[in-house]
PDB file of C-alpha atoms in Angstrom:
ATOM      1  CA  UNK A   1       0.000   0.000   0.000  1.00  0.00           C
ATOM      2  CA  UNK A   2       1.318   3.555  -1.150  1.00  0.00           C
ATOM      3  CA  UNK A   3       0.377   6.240   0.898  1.00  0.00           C
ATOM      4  CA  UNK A   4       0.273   9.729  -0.351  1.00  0.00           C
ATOM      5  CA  UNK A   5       3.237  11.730   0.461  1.00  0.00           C
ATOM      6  CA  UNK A   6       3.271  15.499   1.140  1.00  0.00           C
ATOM      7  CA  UNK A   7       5.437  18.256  -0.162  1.00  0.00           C
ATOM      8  CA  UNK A   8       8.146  17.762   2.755  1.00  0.00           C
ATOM      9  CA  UNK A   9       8.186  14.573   4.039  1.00  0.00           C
ATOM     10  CA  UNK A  10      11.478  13.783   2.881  1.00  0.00           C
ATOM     11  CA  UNK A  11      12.808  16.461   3.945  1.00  0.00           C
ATOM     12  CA  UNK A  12      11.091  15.930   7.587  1.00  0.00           C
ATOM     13  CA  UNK A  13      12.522  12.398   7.305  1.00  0.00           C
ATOM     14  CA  UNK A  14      16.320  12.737   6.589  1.00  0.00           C
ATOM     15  CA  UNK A  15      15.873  15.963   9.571  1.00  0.00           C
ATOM     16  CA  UNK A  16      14.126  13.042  12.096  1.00  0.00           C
ATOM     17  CA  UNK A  17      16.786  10.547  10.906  1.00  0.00           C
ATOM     18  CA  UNK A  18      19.746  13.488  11.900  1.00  0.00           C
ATOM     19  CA  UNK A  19      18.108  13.485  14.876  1.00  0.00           C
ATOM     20  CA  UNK A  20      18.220  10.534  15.882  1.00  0.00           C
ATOM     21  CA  UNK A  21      21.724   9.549  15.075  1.00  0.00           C
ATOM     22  CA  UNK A  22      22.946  12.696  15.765  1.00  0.00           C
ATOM     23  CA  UNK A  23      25.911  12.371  18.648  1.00  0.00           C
ATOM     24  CA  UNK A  24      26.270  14.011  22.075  1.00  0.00           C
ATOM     25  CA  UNK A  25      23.058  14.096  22.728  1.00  0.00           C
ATOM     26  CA  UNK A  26      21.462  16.515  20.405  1.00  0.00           C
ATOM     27  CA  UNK A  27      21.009  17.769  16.601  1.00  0.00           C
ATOM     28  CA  UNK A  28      22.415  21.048  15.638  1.00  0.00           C
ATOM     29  CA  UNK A  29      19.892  24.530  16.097  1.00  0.00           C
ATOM     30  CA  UNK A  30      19.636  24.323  12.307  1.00  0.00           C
ATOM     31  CA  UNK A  31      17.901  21.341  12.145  1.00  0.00           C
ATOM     32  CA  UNK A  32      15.801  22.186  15.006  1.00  0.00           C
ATOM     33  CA  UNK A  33      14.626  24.926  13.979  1.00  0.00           C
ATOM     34  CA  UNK A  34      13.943  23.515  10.088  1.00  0.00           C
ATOM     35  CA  UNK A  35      12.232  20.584  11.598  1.00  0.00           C
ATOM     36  CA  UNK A  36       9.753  22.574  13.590  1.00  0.00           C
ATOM     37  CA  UNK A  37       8.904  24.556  10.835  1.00  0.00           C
ATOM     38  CA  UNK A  38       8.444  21.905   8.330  1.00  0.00           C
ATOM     39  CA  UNK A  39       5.804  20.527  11.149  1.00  0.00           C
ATOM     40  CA  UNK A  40       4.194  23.696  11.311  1.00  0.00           C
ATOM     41  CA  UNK A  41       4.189  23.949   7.159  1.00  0.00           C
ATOM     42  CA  UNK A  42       2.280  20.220   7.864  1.00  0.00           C
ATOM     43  CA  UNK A  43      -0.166  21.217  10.206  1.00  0.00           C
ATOM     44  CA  UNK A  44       1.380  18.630  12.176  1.00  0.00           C
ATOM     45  CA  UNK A  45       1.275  20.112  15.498  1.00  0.00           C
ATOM     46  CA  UNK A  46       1.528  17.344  17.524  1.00  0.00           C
ATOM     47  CA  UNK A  47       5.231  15.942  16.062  1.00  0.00           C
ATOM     48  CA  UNK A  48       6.186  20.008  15.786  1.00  0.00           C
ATOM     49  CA  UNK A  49       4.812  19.875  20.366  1.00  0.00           C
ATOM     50  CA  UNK A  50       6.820  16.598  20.819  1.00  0.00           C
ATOM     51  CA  UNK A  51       9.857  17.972  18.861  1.00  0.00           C
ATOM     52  CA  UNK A  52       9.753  20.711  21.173  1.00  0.00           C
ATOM     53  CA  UNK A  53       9.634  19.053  24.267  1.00  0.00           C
ATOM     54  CA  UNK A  54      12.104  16.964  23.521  1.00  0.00           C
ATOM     55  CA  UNK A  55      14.781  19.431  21.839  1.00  0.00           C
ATOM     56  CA  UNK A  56      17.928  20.262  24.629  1.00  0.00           C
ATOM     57  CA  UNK A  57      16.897  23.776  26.802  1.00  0.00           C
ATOM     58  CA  UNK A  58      20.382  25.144  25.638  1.00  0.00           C
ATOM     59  CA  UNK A  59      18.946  24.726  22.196  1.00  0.00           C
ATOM     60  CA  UNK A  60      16.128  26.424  23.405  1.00  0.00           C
ATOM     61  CA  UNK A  61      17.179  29.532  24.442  1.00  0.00           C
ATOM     62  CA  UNK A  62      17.428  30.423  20.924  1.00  0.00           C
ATOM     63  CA  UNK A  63      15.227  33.533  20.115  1.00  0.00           C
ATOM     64  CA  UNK A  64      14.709  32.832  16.441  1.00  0.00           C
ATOM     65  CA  UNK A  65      13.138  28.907  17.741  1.00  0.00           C
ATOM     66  CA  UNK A  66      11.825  30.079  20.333  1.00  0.00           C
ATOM     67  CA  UNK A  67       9.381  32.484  18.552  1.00  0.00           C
ATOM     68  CA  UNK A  68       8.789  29.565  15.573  1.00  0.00           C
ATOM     69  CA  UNK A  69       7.564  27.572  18.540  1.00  0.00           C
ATOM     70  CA  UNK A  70       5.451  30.431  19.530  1.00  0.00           C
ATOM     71  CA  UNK A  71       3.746  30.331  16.207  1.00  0.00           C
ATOM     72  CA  UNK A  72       3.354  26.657  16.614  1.00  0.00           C
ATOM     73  CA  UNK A  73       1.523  27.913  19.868  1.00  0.00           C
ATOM     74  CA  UNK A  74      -0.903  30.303  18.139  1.00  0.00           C
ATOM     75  CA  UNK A  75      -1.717  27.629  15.311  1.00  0.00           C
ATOM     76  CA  UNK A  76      -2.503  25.064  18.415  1.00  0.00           C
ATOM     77  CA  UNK A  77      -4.961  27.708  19.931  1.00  0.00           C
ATOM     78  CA  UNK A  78      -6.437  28.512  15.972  1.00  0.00           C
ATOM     79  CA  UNK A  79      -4.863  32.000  16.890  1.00  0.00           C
ATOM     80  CA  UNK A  80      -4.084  32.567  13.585  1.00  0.00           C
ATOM     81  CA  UNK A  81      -4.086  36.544  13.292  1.00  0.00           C
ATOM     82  CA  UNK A  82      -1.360  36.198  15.916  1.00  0.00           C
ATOM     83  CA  UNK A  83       0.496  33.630  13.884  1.00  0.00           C
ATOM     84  CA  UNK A  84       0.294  36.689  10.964  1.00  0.00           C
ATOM     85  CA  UNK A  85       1.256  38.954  13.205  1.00  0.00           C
ATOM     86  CA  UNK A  86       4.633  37.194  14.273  1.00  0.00           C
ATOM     87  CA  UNK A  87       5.180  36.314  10.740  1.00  0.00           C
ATOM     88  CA  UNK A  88       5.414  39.690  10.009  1.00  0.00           C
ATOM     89  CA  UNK A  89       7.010  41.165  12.648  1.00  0.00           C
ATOM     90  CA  UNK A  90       9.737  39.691  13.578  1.00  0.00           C
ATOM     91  CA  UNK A  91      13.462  39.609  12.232  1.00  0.00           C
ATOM     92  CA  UNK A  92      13.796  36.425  10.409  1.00  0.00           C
ATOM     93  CA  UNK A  93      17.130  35.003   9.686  1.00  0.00           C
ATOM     94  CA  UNK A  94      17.535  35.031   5.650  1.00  0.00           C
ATOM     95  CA  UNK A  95      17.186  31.110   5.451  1.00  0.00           C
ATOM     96  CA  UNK A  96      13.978  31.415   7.291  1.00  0.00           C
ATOM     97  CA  UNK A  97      12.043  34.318   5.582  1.00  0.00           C
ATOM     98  CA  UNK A  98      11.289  32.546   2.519  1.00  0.00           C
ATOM     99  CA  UNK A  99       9.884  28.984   4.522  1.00  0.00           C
ATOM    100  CA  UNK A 100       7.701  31.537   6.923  1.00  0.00           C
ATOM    101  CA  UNK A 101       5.970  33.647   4.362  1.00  0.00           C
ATOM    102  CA  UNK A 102       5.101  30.269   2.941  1.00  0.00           C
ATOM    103  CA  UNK A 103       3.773  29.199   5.947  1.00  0.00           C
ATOM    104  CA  UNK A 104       1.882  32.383   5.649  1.00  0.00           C
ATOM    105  CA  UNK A 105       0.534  31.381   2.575  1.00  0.00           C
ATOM    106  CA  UNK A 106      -0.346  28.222   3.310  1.00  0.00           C
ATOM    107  CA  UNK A 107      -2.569  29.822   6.355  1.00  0.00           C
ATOM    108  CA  UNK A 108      -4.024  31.799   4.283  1.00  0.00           C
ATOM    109  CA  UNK A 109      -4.934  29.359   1.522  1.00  0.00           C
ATOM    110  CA  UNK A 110      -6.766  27.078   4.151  1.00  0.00           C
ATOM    111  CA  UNK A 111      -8.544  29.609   5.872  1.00  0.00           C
ATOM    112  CA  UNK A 112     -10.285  31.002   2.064  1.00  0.00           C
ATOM    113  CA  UNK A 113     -11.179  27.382   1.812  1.00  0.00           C
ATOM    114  CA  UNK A 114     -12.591  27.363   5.147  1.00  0.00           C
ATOM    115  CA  UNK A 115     -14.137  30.221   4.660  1.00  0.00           C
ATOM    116  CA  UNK A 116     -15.403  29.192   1.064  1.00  0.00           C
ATOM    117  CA  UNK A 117     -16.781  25.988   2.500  1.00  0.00           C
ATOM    118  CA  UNK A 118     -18.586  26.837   5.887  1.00  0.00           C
ATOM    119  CA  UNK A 119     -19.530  30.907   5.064  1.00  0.00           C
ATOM    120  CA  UNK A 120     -21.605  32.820   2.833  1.00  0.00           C
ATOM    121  CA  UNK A 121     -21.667  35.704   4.067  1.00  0.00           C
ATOM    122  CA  UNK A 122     -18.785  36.873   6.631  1.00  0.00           C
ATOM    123  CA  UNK A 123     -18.384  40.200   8.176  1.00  0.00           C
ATOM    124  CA  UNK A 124     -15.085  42.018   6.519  1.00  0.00           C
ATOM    125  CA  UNK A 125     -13.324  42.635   9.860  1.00  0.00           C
ATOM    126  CA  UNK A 126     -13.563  38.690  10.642  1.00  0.00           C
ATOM    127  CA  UNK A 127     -12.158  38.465   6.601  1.00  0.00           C
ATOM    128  CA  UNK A 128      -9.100  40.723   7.542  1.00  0.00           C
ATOM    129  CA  UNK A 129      -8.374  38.470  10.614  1.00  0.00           C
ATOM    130  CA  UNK A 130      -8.863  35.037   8.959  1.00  0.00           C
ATOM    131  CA  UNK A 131      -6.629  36.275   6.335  1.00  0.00           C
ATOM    132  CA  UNK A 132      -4.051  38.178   8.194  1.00  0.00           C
ATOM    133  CA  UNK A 133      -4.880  41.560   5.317  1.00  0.00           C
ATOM    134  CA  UNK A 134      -5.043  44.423   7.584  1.00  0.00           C
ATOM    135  CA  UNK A 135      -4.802  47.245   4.675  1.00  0.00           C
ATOM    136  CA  UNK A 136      -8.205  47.948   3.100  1.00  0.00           C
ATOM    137  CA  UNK A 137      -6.908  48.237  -0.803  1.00  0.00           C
ATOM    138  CA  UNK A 138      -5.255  44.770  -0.246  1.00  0.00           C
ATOM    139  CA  UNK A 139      -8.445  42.869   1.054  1.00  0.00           C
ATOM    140  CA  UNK A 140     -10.613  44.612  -1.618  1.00  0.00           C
ATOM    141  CA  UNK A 141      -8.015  43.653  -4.134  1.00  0.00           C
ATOM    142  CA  UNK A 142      -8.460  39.788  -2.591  1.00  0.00           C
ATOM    143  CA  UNK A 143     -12.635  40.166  -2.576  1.00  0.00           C
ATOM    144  CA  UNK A 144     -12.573  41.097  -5.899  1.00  0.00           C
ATOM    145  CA  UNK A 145     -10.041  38.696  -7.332  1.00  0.00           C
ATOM    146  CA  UNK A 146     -12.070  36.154  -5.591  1.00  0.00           C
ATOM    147  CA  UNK A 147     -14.907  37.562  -7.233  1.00  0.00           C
ATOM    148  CA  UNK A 148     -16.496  37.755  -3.841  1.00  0.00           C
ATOM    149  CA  UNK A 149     -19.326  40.867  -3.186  1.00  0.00           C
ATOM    150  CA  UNK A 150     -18.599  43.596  -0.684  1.00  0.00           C
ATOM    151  CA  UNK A 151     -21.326  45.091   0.598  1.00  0.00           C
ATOM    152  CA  UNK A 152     -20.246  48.397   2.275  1.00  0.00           C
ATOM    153  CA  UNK A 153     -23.403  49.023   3.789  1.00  0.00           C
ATOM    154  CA  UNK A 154     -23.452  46.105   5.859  1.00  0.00           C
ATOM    155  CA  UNK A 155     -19.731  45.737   5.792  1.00  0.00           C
ATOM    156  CA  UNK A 156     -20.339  42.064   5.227  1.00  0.00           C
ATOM    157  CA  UNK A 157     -18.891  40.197   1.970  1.00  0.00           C
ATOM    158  CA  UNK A 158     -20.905  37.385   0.399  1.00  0.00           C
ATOM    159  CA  UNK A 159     -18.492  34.663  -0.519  1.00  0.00           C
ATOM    160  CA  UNK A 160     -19.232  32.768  -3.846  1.00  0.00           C
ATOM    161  CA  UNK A 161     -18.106  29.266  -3.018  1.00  0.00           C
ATOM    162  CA  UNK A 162     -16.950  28.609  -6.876  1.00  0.00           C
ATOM    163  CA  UNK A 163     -17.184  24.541  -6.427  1.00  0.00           C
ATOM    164  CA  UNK A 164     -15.389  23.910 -10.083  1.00  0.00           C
ATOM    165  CA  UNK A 165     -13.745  20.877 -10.891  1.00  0.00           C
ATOM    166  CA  UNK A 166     -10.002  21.800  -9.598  1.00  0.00           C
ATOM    167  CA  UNK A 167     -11.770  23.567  -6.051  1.00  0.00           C
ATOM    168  CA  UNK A 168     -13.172  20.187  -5.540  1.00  0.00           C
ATOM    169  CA  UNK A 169     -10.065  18.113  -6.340  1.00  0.00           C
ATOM    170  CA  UNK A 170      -7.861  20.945  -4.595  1.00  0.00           C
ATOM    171  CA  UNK A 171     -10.105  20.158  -1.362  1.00  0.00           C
ATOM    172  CA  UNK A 172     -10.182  16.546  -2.167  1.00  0.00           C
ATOM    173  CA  UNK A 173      -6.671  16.389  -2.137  1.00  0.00           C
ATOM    174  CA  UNK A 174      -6.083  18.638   1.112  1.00  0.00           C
ATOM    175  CA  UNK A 175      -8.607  15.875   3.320  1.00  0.00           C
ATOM    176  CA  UNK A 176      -6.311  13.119   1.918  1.00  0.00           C
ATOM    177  CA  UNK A 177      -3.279  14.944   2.948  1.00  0.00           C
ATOM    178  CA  UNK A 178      -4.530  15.581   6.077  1.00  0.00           C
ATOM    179  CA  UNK A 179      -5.574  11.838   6.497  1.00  0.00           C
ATOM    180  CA  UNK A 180      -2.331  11.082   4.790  1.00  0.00           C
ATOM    181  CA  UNK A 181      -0.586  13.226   7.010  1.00  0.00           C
ATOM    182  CA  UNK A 182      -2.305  11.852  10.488  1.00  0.00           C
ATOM    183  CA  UNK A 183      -1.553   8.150   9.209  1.00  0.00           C
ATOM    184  CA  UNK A 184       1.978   9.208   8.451  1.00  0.00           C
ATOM    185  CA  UNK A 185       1.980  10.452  12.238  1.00  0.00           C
ATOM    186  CA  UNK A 186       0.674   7.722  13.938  1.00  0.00           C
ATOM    187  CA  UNK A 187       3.620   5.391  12.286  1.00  0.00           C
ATOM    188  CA  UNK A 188       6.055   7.111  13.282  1.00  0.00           C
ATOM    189  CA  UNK A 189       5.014   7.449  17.019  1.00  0.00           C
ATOM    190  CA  UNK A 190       4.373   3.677  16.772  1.00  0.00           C
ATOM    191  CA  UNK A 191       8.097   3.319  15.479  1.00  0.00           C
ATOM    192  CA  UNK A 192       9.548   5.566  18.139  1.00  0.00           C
ATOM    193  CA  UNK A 193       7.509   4.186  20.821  1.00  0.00           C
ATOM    194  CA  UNK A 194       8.553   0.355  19.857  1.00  0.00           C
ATOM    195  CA  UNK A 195      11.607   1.873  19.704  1.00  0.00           C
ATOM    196  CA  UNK A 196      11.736   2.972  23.487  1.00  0.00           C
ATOM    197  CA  UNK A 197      10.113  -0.087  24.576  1.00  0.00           C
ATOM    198  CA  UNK A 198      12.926  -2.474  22.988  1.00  0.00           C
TER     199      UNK A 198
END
């Protein structure tokens, strides 16, 4: 049986598999601090919680992983204009600016499928929030490209779920990912658990 792989499970793999053979103790903050992200990228907040608990507290007091935990924290809580917010405003090292605004992206993608899915109508404040868009031109430019309707009396925006062929199949494919993604999970806490045992 092939299961469905995601986007970075190698590279969550061969950063596990450092991990675990690394010596002294410990991996380096590098891989850390890419492995926790890559979590976070997965929605896969419960490997990205045990990562965290298990990586050294030396390690720890690193500010850059400490505040990618701290988004980790915010996506466990479905805080996710605070998530936005730290994307944003802190000082990302350059090999970690790219992988968070993607993260961002990713956010944002899920949440206009959410929002497509469970909402017709959905008051614009709640809009900027779910989407992290706090300028006004920028979330009108997003209604409109979504061909969504603003009503500015009401300030509410009626969202045209478009349910085409590749919406479907993009969703479709998301809820296998996810199921993928738990399965995927569940292995590999059976491994490390048989692991501990023998």
């Amino acid at each position: 049986m092939e299961s469905n792989k995601s986007e970075y499970s190698e590279r969550i793999e061969a950063l596990e598999l450092q991990e675990l053979t690394a010596q002294n103790g410990g991996a380096s903050l590098e891989v850390y601090k890419e492995l926790l992200l890559l979590y976070l990228m997965e929605f896969d907040l419960i490997n990205a919680k045990f990562l965290w608990k298990r990586i050294p507290l030396t390690v720890k007091l690193d500010n850059e992983l400490t505040t990618i935990w701290k988004i980790g924290q915010c996506l466990w809580r479905r805080e996710f204009p605070a998530v936005y917010e730290i994307i944003k405003s802190h000082e990302w090292s350059e090999a970690f600016k790219e992988p968070l605004l993607k993260l961002y992206s990713i956010l944002q993608n899920r949440m206009t499928c959410l929002i497509e899915n469970a909402y017709s109508l959905v008051k614009v404040e709640d809009l900027s929030q779910a989407l992290g868009i706090s300028e006004e031109q920028q979330l009108l430019d997003f209604i409109n490209n979504r061909k969504w309707v603003l009503h500015s009396d009401t300030k509410l925006v009626k969202v045209d779920c478009q349910r085409d062929e590749s919406n479907t199949t993009t969703a479709n494919t998301q809820d296998k990912l996810d199921s993928s993604t738990l399965t995927q999970s569940l292995h590999r806490l059976t491994d490390y658990v048989s692991f501990l045992e023998n």
